[in-house]
Tab-separated table of C-alpha atoms and ligand atoms in Angstrom:
chain	number	residue	atom	x	y	z
A	13	MET	CA	-0.482	-15.362	13.587
A	14	LYS	CA	-1.132	-18.070	16.366
A	15	GLY	CA	-1.522	-21.623	14.588
A	16	ARG	CA	-1.012	-20.295	11.154
A	17	HIS	CA	1.043	-22.739	8.782
A	18	ILE	CA	3.697	-21.057	7.228
A	19	ILE	CA	6.444	-22.299	4.624
A	20	LEU	CA	9.511	-20.420	4.756
A	21	GLY	CA	11.577	-20.877	1.969
A	22	ILE	CA	15.141	-20.193	2.038
A	23	THR	CA	17.652	-20.029	-0.834
A	24	GLY	CA	21.555	-19.479	-1.087
A	25	GLY	CA	22.302	-16.033	-0.349
A	26	ILE	CA	24.300	-14.220	2.477
A	27	ALA	CA	20.981	-13.025	3.859
A	28	ALA	CA	19.992	-16.523	4.882
A	29	TYR	CA	21.504	-15.797	8.386
A	30	LYS	CA	18.579	-13.255	8.829
A	31	SER	CA	16.076	-15.966	7.954
A	32	VAL	CA	16.773	-17.514	11.453
A	33	SER	CA	15.575	-14.183	13.171
A	34	LEU	CA	12.405	-14.485	10.957
A	35	LEU	CA	11.860	-17.941	11.910
A	36	ARG	CA	12.233	-17.128	15.708
A	37	LEU	CA	9.789	-14.454	15.453
A	38	LEU	CA	7.132	-16.601	13.792
A	39	ILE	CA	7.524	-19.329	16.030
A	40	LYS	CA	7.153	-16.986	18.972
A	41	ALA	CA	4.043	-15.692	17.573
A	42	GLY	CA	2.781	-19.089	17.695
A	43	ALA	CA	2.901	-19.898	13.845
A	44	GLU	CA	3.657	-23.451	12.948
A	45	VAL	CA	6.643	-23.071	10.249
A	46	GLN	CA	7.942	-25.755	7.845
A	47	VAL	CA	11.551	-24.446	6.422
A	48	VAL	CA	12.002	-25.587	2.705
A	49	ILE	CA	15.665	-25.069	1.729
A	50	THR	CA	17.204	-24.964	-1.560
A	51	PRO	CA	20.635	-26.966	-1.875
A	52	ALA	CA	22.336	-23.615	-2.285
A	53	GLY	CA	20.580	-22.362	0.951
A	54	LYS	CA	22.355	-25.170	3.104
A	55	GLN	CA	25.625	-23.469	1.800
A	56	PHE	CA	24.729	-20.487	4.038
A	57	ILE	CA	22.972	-22.068	6.813
A	58	THR	CA	22.707	-25.352	8.579
A	59	PRO	CA	19.382	-27.177	8.698
A	60	VAL	CA	20.064	-28.233	12.152
A	61	THR	CA	19.643	-24.771	13.554
A	62	LEU	CA	16.471	-24.377	11.350
A	63	SER	CA	14.990	-27.619	12.545
A	64	ALA	CA	15.748	-27.065	16.197
A	65	LEU	CA	14.170	-23.689	16.122
A	66	SER	CA	11.055	-24.676	14.056
A	67	GLY	CA	10.782	-28.058	15.633
A	68	ARG	CA	10.130	-29.779	12.391
A	69	PRO	CA	12.777	-31.413	10.114
A	70	VAL	CA	13.923	-29.236	7.373
A	71	ILE	CA	12.890	-30.158	3.967
A	72	SER	CA	15.463	-29.708	0.904
A	73	GLU	CA	15.265	-32.752	-1.135
A	74	PHE	CA	12.333	-34.738	-3.001
A	75	PHE	CA	13.266	-37.686	-0.966
A	76	THR	CA	15.066	-38.416	2.374
A	77	ALA	CA	17.931	-40.105	1.392
A	78	ASN	CA	18.412	-42.831	3.965
A	79	THR	CA	14.477	-43.676	4.368
A	80	GLY	CA	13.310	-43.194	0.765
A	81	GLU	CA	10.494	-41.149	2.361
A	82	TRP	CA	8.943	-38.897	-0.283
A	83	HIS	CA	8.282	-35.339	0.559
A	84	SER	CA	4.823	-34.044	-1.094
A	85	HIS	CA	5.325	-30.447	-2.309
A	86	VAL	CA	1.398	-30.868	-3.338
A	87	ASP	CA	0.758	-31.621	0.089
A	88	LEU	CA	2.920	-28.907	1.714
A	89	GLY	CA	1.323	-26.518	-0.992
A	90	LEU	CA	-1.979	-27.320	0.503
A	91	TRP	CA	-1.163	-27.299	4.168
A	92	ALA	CA	0.241	-23.426	4.194
A	93	ASP	CA	-1.686	-20.659	4.959
A	94	ALA	CA	1.183	-18.315	3.775
A	95	MET	CA	4.548	-19.095	2.166
A	96	VAL	CA	7.567	-16.688	2.511
A	97	ILE	CA	10.550	-16.954	0.715
A	98	ALA	CA	13.274	-14.990	2.235
A	99	PRO	CA	15.692	-14.451	0.926
A	100	ALA	CA	14.922	-15.022	-2.559
A	101	THR	CA	18.021	-15.029	-4.777
A	102	ALA	CA	17.812	-14.045	-8.638
A	103	SER	CA	18.207	-17.393	-9.604
A	104	THR	CA	15.279	-18.773	-7.413
A	105	ILE	CA	13.140	-15.533	-8.644
A	106	ALA	CA	14.023	-16.604	-12.018
A	107	LYS	CA	12.987	-20.112	-11.822
A	108	MET	CA	9.540	-19.098	-10.005
A	109	ALA	CA	8.966	-16.526	-12.796
A	110	ASN	CA	9.429	-19.432	-15.334
A	111	GLY	CA	8.274	-22.308	-13.730
A	112	VAL	CA	11.453	-24.167	-13.449
A	113	ALA	CA	10.917	-27.043	-11.081
A	114	ASP	CA	13.932	-28.529	-10.667
A	115	ASN	CA	13.903	-28.247	-6.766
A	116	MET	CA	11.763	-28.800	-3.625
A	117	LEU	CA	11.351	-25.039	-3.038
A	118	VAL	CA	10.142	-24.178	-6.539
A	119	THR	CA	7.997	-27.178	-6.784
A	120	THR	CA	6.123	-26.198	-3.472
A	121	TYR	CA	5.699	-22.720	-4.684
A	122	LEU	CA	4.125	-23.930	-7.936
A	123	SER	CA	1.822	-26.171	-5.877
A	124	ALA	CA	0.852	-23.584	-3.257
A	125	LYS	CA	-2.571	-22.290	-3.089
A	126	CYS	CA	-1.747	-19.814	-0.433
A	127	PRO	CA	-0.675	-16.073	-0.786
A	128	VAL	CA	3.074	-15.935	-1.436
A	129	PHE	CA	5.708	-13.208	-0.238
A	130	VAL	CA	8.897	-12.894	-1.818
A	131	ALA	CA	11.736	-11.140	-0.319
A	132	PRO	CA	14.562	-10.495	-2.776
A	133	ALA	CA	18.285	-10.212	-1.798
A	134	MET	CA	21.056	-9.831	-4.252
A	135	ASP	CA	23.869	-7.648	-5.229
A	136	LEU	CA	22.567	-3.996	-6.487
A	137	ASP	CA	23.593	-4.496	-10.317
A	138	MET	CA	21.824	-8.062	-10.148
A	139	MET	CA	18.779	-6.372	-8.568
A	140	ALA	CA	18.983	-3.586	-11.214
A	141	HIS	CA	19.253	-5.865	-14.131
A	142	PRO	CA	16.535	-5.936	-16.613
A	143	SER	CA	16.118	-9.599	-16.524
A	144	THR	CA	15.629	-9.603	-12.781
A	145	GLN	CA	13.401	-6.656	-12.810
A	146	ALA	CA	11.229	-8.534	-15.789
A	147	ASN	CA	11.209	-11.786	-13.483
A	148	ILE	CA	10.117	-9.636	-10.271
A	149	GLU	CA	7.374	-7.843	-12.433
A	150	ARG	CA	6.323	-11.413	-13.732
A	151	LEU	CA	5.811	-12.728	-10.168
A	152	ARG	CA	3.948	-9.545	-9.134
A	153	SER	CA	1.691	-9.974	-12.116
A	154	TYR	CA	0.784	-13.636	-10.797
A	155	GLY	CA	-0.319	-12.057	-7.516
A	156	ASN	CA	2.706	-12.663	-5.507
A	157	HIS	CA	3.529	-10.126	-3.009
A	158	ILE	CA	6.947	-8.603	-3.370
A	159	ILE	CA	8.646	-7.307	-0.235
A	160	GLU	CA	11.037	-4.835	-1.768
A	161	PRO	CA	14.793	-5.079	-0.470
A	162	ALA	CA	16.066	-2.052	1.430
A	163	SER	CA	19.005	0.036	0.348
A	164	GLY	CA	22.552	-0.074	2.260
A	165	GLU	CA	25.790	-1.923	2.406
A	166	LEU	CA	25.703	-5.240	0.472
A	167	ALA	CA	27.821	-8.283	0.956
A	168	SER	CA	29.827	-7.047	-1.921
A	169	HIS	CA	30.569	-3.844	0.283
A	170	LEU	CA	28.763	-2.046	-2.646
A	171	VAL	CA	25.902	0.308	-1.528
A	172	GLY	CA	22.748	-0.007	-3.039
A	173	LYS	CA	19.324	-1.624	-3.163
A	174	GLY	CA	19.373	-5.277	-2.805
A	175	ARG	CA	19.536	-5.881	0.807
A	176	MET	CA	16.779	-8.241	2.061
A	177	GLU	CA	14.324	-6.413	4.225
A	178	GLU	CA	14.960	-6.561	8.057
A	179	PRO	CA	13.514	-9.876	9.380
A	180	GLU	CA	11.219	-7.561	11.826
A	181	ASN	CA	9.495	-5.721	8.819
A	182	ILE	CA	8.876	-9.295	6.825
A	183	PHE	CA	7.203	-10.431	10.065
A	184	LYS	CA	5.108	-7.487	10.240
A	185	VAL	CA	3.849	-7.663	6.814
A	186	LEU	CA	2.847	-11.328	7.431
A	187	GLN	CA	1.174	-10.133	10.539
A	188	ASP	CA	-0.694	-7.499	8.993
A	189	HIS	CA	-1.821	-9.919	6.059
A	190	PHE	CA	-3.120	-12.165	8.777
A	191	ALA	CA	-4.581	-9.573	10.811
A	192	HIS	CA	-6.762	-8.131	7.891
A	193	GLY	CA	-6.566	-10.811	5.443
A	194	LEU	CA	-7.988	-10.036	1.888
A	195	ASP	CA	-10.984	-8.308	3.382
A	196	LEU	CA	-11.456	-6.272	0.267
A	197	ALA	CA	-11.028	-8.828	-2.345
A	198	GLY	CA	-13.474	-8.441	-5.227
A	199	LYS	CA	-13.976	-4.594	-4.092
A	200	HIS	CA	-13.288	-1.635	-6.267
A	201	VAL	CA	-12.083	1.320	-4.344
A	202	MET	CA	-11.885	4.723	-5.601
A	203	ILE	CA	-9.552	7.270	-3.552
A	204	THR	CA	-8.798	10.934	-4.282
A	205	ALA	CA	-5.585	12.076	-3.102
A	206	GLY	CA	-3.168	15.255	-3.247
A	207	PRO	CA	-4.073	18.820	-4.200
A	208	THR	CA	-5.605	20.386	-7.017
A	209	TYR	CA	-3.761	23.090	-8.967
A	210	GLU	CA	-5.837	25.931	-10.471
A	211	LYS	CA	-4.123	27.687	-13.297
A	212	ILE	CA	-3.818	31.381	-13.415
A	213	ASP	CA	-1.437	31.463	-16.232
A	214	PRO	CA	1.077	29.300	-18.064
A	215	VAL	CA	3.438	29.646	-14.918
A	216	ARG	CA	1.422	30.115	-11.873
A	217	PHE	CA	-1.513	28.358	-10.073
A	218	ILE	CA	-3.661	28.432	-6.968
A	219	GLY	CA	-2.785	25.144	-4.854
A	220	ASN	CA	-2.234	23.870	-1.453
A	221	TYR	CA	0.237	22.126	0.981
A	222	SER	CA	-1.329	18.640	0.334
A	223	SER	CA	1.488	15.910	-0.269
A	224	GLY	CA	-0.813	12.971	-1.226
A	225	LYS	CA	0.763	11.016	1.728
A	226	MET	CA	-2.772	10.192	3.223
A	227	GLY	CA	-4.463	9.403	-0.026
A	228	TYR	CA	-1.522	7.294	-1.208
A	229	ALA	CA	-1.421	5.310	2.297
A	230	LEU	CA	-5.096	4.478	1.940
A	231	ALA	CA	-4.538	3.283	-1.632
A	232	GLU	CA	-1.496	1.105	-0.568
A	233	GLU	CA	-3.701	-0.303	2.284
A	234	ALA	CA	-6.913	-1.139	0.304
A	235	ALA	CA	-4.816	-2.736	-2.590
A	236	GLU	CA	-2.720	-4.868	-0.035
A	237	ARG	CA	-6.361	-6.117	1.313
A	238	GLY	CA	-7.189	-7.207	-2.013
A	239	ALA	CA	-8.998	-4.327	-3.536
A	240	LYS	CA	-8.817	-3.154	-6.836
A	241	VAL	CA	-8.009	0.478	-6.454
A	242	THR	CA	-8.362	3.652	-8.882
A	243	LEU	CA	-6.131	6.463	-7.542
A	244	VAL	CA	-7.425	9.841	-8.707
A	245	SER	CA	-4.378	11.828	-7.747
A	246	GLY	CA	-3.529	15.558	-8.008
A	247	PRO	CA	0.074	16.620	-8.554
A	248	VAL	CA	2.248	15.028	-6.052
A	249	ASN	CA	5.674	13.552	-5.760
A	250	LEU	CA	4.649	10.145	-5.155
A	251	THR	CA	4.442	6.596	-6.852
A	252	ALA	CA	2.069	3.936	-5.997
A	253	SER	CA	3.835	0.548	-5.745
A	254	ASN	CA	1.118	-2.035	-5.613
A	255	PRO	CA	-0.099	-3.416	-9.098
A	256	ASN	CA	-3.546	-3.328	-8.083
A	257	ILE	CA	-3.594	0.629	-7.947
A	258	GLN	CA	-4.371	2.299	-11.289
A	259	VAL	CA	-3.304	6.193	-10.838
A	260	VAL	CA	-5.485	8.308	-12.913
A	261	LYS	CA	-3.489	11.764	-12.893
A	262	VAL	CA	-5.296	15.038	-12.769
A	263	GLU	CA	-4.437	18.860	-12.157
A	264	SER	CA	-7.532	20.862	-11.691
A	265	ALA	CA	-10.888	20.498	-9.451
A	266	ARG	CA	-12.618	19.916	-12.647
A	267	GLN	CA	-10.382	17.319	-14.207
A	268	MET	CA	-10.582	15.410	-10.862
A	269	LEU	CA	-14.524	15.656	-10.920
A	270	GLU	CA	-14.547	14.304	-14.499
A	271	ALA	CA	-12.329	11.272	-13.444
A	272	CYS	CA	-14.432	10.641	-10.357
A	273	LEU	CA	-17.644	10.863	-12.174
A	274	GLU	CA	-16.415	8.134	-14.481
A	275	THR	CA	-15.095	5.961	-11.731
A	276	PHE	CA	-17.625	6.279	-9.253
A	277	PRO	CA	-20.381	4.250	-10.713
A	278	HIS	CA	-18.014	1.161	-10.797
A	279	SER	CA	-16.886	1.524	-7.259
A	280	ASP	CA	-18.109	-0.039	-3.981
A	281	ILE	CA	-16.258	2.219	-1.791
A	282	ALA	CA	-15.053	5.956	-2.527
A	283	VAL	CA	-12.682	7.933	-0.104
A	284	MET	CA	-12.186	11.454	-0.924
A	285	CYS	CA	-8.997	12.392	0.609
A	286	ALA	CA	-7.918	15.145	-1.973
A	287	ALA	CA	-7.490	18.865	-0.802
A	288	VAL	CA	-9.608	20.146	-3.693
A	289	ALA	CA	-9.358	23.800	-4.200
A	290	ASP	CA	-12.627	25.403	-3.585
A	291	TYR	CA	-11.995	28.113	-5.993
A	292	ALA	CA	-10.291	28.723	-9.395
A	293	PRO	CA	-9.521	31.603	-11.420
A	294	GLU	CA	-12.430	32.813	-13.414
A	295	SER	CA	-10.235	32.766	-16.690
A	296	VAL	CA	-6.755	31.605	-17.612
A	297	ALA	CA	-4.249	34.055	-19.144
A	298	ASP	CA	-2.855	32.591	-22.387
A	299	VAL	CA	0.679	34.097	-21.688
A	300	LYS	CA	2.496	34.809	-18.417
A	301	ILE	CA	1.075	37.817	-16.807
A	302	LYS	CA	3.939	40.312	-16.814
A	303	ARG	CA	5.121	42.365	-13.764
A	304	GLU	CA	5.933	45.321	-15.952
A	305	HIS	CA	2.646	45.697	-17.859
A	306	GLN	CA	0.170	46.432	-15.164
A	307	ASP	CA	-0.553	47.347	-11.529
A	308	ALA	CA	-1.016	44.367	-9.350
A	309	PRO	CA	-3.796	42.213	-11.170
A	310	VAL	CA	-6.890	41.397	-9.676
A	311	ILE	CA	-7.804	37.577	-9.984
A	312	ARG	CA	-11.432	37.017	-9.880
A	313	LEU	CA	-12.174	33.475	-8.575
A	314	VAL	CA	-15.235	31.183	-9.327
A	315	LYS	CA	-16.450	28.438	-7.079
A	316	ASN	CA	-15.056	24.929	-8.089
A	317	PRO	CA	-17.492	21.788	-8.204
A	318	ASP	CA	-17.971	19.991	-4.935
A	319	ILE	CA	-16.719	16.767	-6.139
A	320	ALA	CA	-17.942	14.826	-2.821
A	321	ALA	CA	-21.474	16.436	-2.975
A	322	ALA	CA	-21.424	15.316	-6.956
A	323	LEU	CA	-20.892	11.771	-6.052
A	324	GLY	CA	-23.174	11.809	-2.736
A	325	ALA	CA	-26.037	13.019	-4.992
A	326	GLN	CA	-25.618	9.848	-7.425
A	327	LYS	CA	-24.690	7.329	-4.473
A	328	ARG	CA	-26.352	4.148	-4.962
A	329	LEU	CA	-27.580	1.744	-2.104
A	330	GLY	CA	-24.621	-0.414	-1.066
A	331	GLN	CA	-21.886	1.875	-1.995
A	332	ILE	CA	-19.839	3.635	0.858
A	333	LEU	CA	-18.799	7.229	0.379
A	334	ALA	CA	-16.168	8.779	2.894
A	335	GLY	CA	-15.118	11.912	2.859
A	336	PHE	CA	-12.345	13.734	4.922
A	337	ALA	CA	-12.488	17.096	6.747
A	338	LEU	CA	-9.491	19.357	7.142
A	339	GLU	CA	-10.545	21.997	9.853
A	340	THR	CA	-8.540	24.697	11.859
A	341	HIS	CA	-11.578	25.559	14.370
A	342	ASP	CA	-15.089	24.363	15.579
A	343	GLU	CA	-13.868	21.011	14.027
A	344	GLU	CA	-16.680	18.755	15.009
A	345	LYS	CA	-19.539	21.171	13.693
A	346	HIS	CA	-17.925	21.683	10.632
A	347	ALA	CA	-17.065	18.106	9.888
A	348	LYS	CA	-20.854	16.874	10.862
A	349	GLU	CA	-22.317	19.800	8.481
A	350	LYS	CA	-20.047	18.242	5.483
A	351	ILE	CA	-21.584	14.534	6.232
A	352	THR	CA	-25.172	16.001	5.448
A	353	LYS	CA	-24.209	18.708	2.799
A	354	LYS	CA	-22.447	15.854	0.766
A	355	ASN	CA	-24.441	12.998	1.856
A	356	LEU	CA	-21.337	11.100	3.244
A	357	ASP	CA	-21.590	7.837	5.147
A	358	MET	CA	-18.784	8.907	7.259
A	359	ILE	CA	-16.062	11.571	7.310
A	360	VAL	CA	-12.577	11.330	8.796
A	361	LEU	CA	-11.690	14.939	10.630
A	362	ASN	CA	-7.960	16.074	11.029
A	363	SER	CA	-7.337	19.320	12.483
A	364	LEU	CA	-4.280	21.395	12.031
A	365	ARG	CA	-4.541	22.400	15.572
A	366	ASP	CA	-3.207	18.869	16.364
A	367	PRO	CA	0.651	18.616	16.194
A	368	GLY	CA	1.706	15.889	13.633
A	369	ALA	CA	-1.827	15.781	12.129
A	370	GLY	CA	-2.675	17.226	8.335
A	371	PHE	CA	-0.582	18.356	5.439
A	372	GLN	CA	2.690	16.825	4.607
A	373	THR	CA	3.382	14.783	7.903
A	374	ASP	CA	4.119	11.088	7.916
A	375	THR	CA	1.472	10.826	10.803
A	376	ASN	CA	-2.167	11.977	11.348
A	377	LYS	CA	-4.612	12.187	14.173
A	378	ILE	CA	-8.057	11.241	13.047
A	379	THR	CA	-11.533	11.060	14.230
A	380	ILE	CA	-14.036	9.157	12.115
A	381	ILE	CA	-17.518	10.543	12.470
A	382	ASP	CA	-20.426	8.407	11.117
A	383	ALA	CA	-23.631	9.658	9.554
A	384	ASP	CA	-25.515	8.983	12.850
A	385	GLY	CA	-23.156	11.312	14.685
A	386	SER	CA	-21.032	8.768	16.551
A	387	GLU	CA	-17.566	9.162	16.874
A	388	ILE	CA	-14.367	7.368	17.407
A	389	ALA	CA	-11.005	9.269	18.169
A	390	PHE	CA	-7.782	7.715	17.308
A	391	PRO	CA	-4.364	8.752	18.841
A	392	LEU	CA	-1.437	9.930	16.673
A	393	LYS	CA	-0.459	7.340	14.203
A	394	THR	CA	1.416	6.873	11.034
A	395	LYS	CA	-0.715	7.696	7.817
A	396	ARG	CA	-0.255	4.099	7.010
A	397	GLU	CA	-1.813	3.106	10.351
A	398	ALA	CA	-4.581	5.653	10.085
A	399	ALA	CA	-5.448	4.480	6.731
A	400	ALA	CA	-5.943	0.772	8.177
A	401	ASP	CA	-8.236	2.346	10.763
A	402	ILE	CA	-10.219	3.940	8.390
A	403	ILE	CA	-10.459	0.729	5.831
A	404	ASP	CA	-11.548	-1.021	9.300
A	405	HIS	CA	-14.294	1.394	9.779
A	406	ILE	CA	-15.474	1.199	6.334
A	407	LEU	CA	-15.756	-2.388	6.521
A	408	SER	CA	-17.691	-2.130	9.934
A	409	LEU	CA	-20.220	-0.022	7.926
B	10	PMT	O1	-1.890	14.925	1.323
B	10	PMT	P1	-1.404	14.995	2.624
B	10	PMT	O2	-0.342	16.017	2.752
B	10	PMT	O3	-1.001	13.579	3.292
B	10	PMT	O4	-2.422	15.507	3.932
B	10	PMT	C1	-3.607	14.892	4.115
B	10	PMT	C2	-4.778	15.855	4.087
B	10	PMT	C3	-4.893	16.923	4.967
B	10	PMT	C4	-5.038	16.454	2.642
B	10	PMT	C5	-6.197	14.884	4.182
B	10	PMT	O5	-5.973	14.370	5.503
B	10	PMT	C6	-7.193	15.591	4.258
B	10	PMT	O6	-7.978	16.305	5.253
B	10	PMT	N1	-8.027	15.892	3.098
B	10	PMT	C7	-9.082	16.480	2.978
B	10	PMT	C8	-8.835	18.068	2.797
B	10	PMT	C9	-9.894	19.019	2.452
B	10	PMT	O7	-10.079	19.780	1.521
B	10	PMT	O8	-10.980	19.134	3.293
B	10	PMT	P2	-12.214	20.082	3.102
B	10	PMT	O9	-12.778	19.994	4.553
B	10	PMT	O10	-12.053	21.386	2.444
B	10	PMT	O11	-13.088	19.226	2.152
B	10	PMT	C10	-14.115	18.414	2.755
B	10	PMT	C11	-14.468	17.278	1.622
B	10	PMT	O12	-15.053	17.132	0.457
B	10	PMT	C12	-13.194	16.150	1.522
B	10	PMT	O13	-13.461	14.823	1.278
B	10	PMT	C13	-12.760	16.768	0.221
B	10	PMT	O14	-11.900	15.978	-0.601
B	10	PMT	C14	-14.044	17.119	-0.452
B	10	PMT	N2	-14.066	18.293	-1.375
B	10	PMT	C15	-13.787	19.560	-1.134
B	10	PMT	C16	-14.030	20.670	-1.895
B	10	PMT	C17	-14.415	20.168	-3.345
B	10	PMT	N3	-14.598	21.305	-4.199
B	10	PMT	N4	-14.667	18.968	-3.685
B	10	PMT	C18	-14.428	18.005	-2.676
B	10	PMT	O15	-15.047	16.800	-3.181
């Protein structure tokens, strides 16, 4: 963050008071911040406070009235390493989405060459209105980063989604952005996530406890770093929020294999995070197996294809194939065997013996093992942080 040039755009909403905290955090972290405020924004927060904290005059109009000095939105747009608009009202979002350049903030936005972060703040019904949603989607499609508002009590005293994200979290988004940059820009990353379901009959299946959280965290992390992501997902209750993630939904291991074989040839990196069922029923009953009709049925299982091994067999020079190993005992030994068997470049080991690791938790404790046997063990972290460590490691390869 130190020495980074940041434009902080402030518009006319109650949440403008929180921009002061965001400004303080940015300044404390060593950033140079130029505040650009809309005329309505000045109704909510005084430019004197903002200029005192930023150490720069606040810009609001195209000209300074008494000197006639012209503020070049073009120069400002080129100067910035990032622009963050917080709070962004429905009106400013609409202007940005439609190129309505009637104030200094929107003209600066239109001239900016840097990544732009938008933190909407408004009443819940305004936020939910189809026109606001369409404008936000349009901003996303232009490559802007939307920092989703939180749910909670709003200025209207109604409760719902529309509250500007807390300054600390907006700061963290910017911090992460500068820490990693867009180091996966131009790369295609394939990630598998979740469990597979292997049908027994129309109402039953063999599955496992995977929630998809680890795989979805990897997908979000890769997309935020600029990658185009194909997320091959088994049945989970999660959605991917980044528009750079294309989700391919599958149910069984065979369907997952098909999707992976189609995607892998165009991928630079593949991370096999799904908990694929190793066995499937040999045959699937057409109708529900009835309790009354027979003694306890015997379900004969057959081996499922090993998807990671199939990709390992066709891996080209320059492609990176990373696997996961979920173990319960002799962890390292088993993980290392999987690297060889599946022709992986690295494996992420997580053990069910570690509290907070593995299925369904929001945290994971991982050890990354490379094909040459070298290992790095990480402490317990959130799955999103673990995802960042995995991507950093892949980039180091
Ligand atoms: O989804 P969560 O609830 O967040 O939980 C995350 C997780 C525990 C599922 C994840 O961190 C994890 O460990 N995923 C891999 C689980 C697994 O199936 O491990 P494995 O050791 O059985 O498989 C080894 C590797 O081969 C994995 O990369 C797996 O995707 C792959 N595999 C396995 C079997 C198979 N038939 N085909 C495969 O490609």
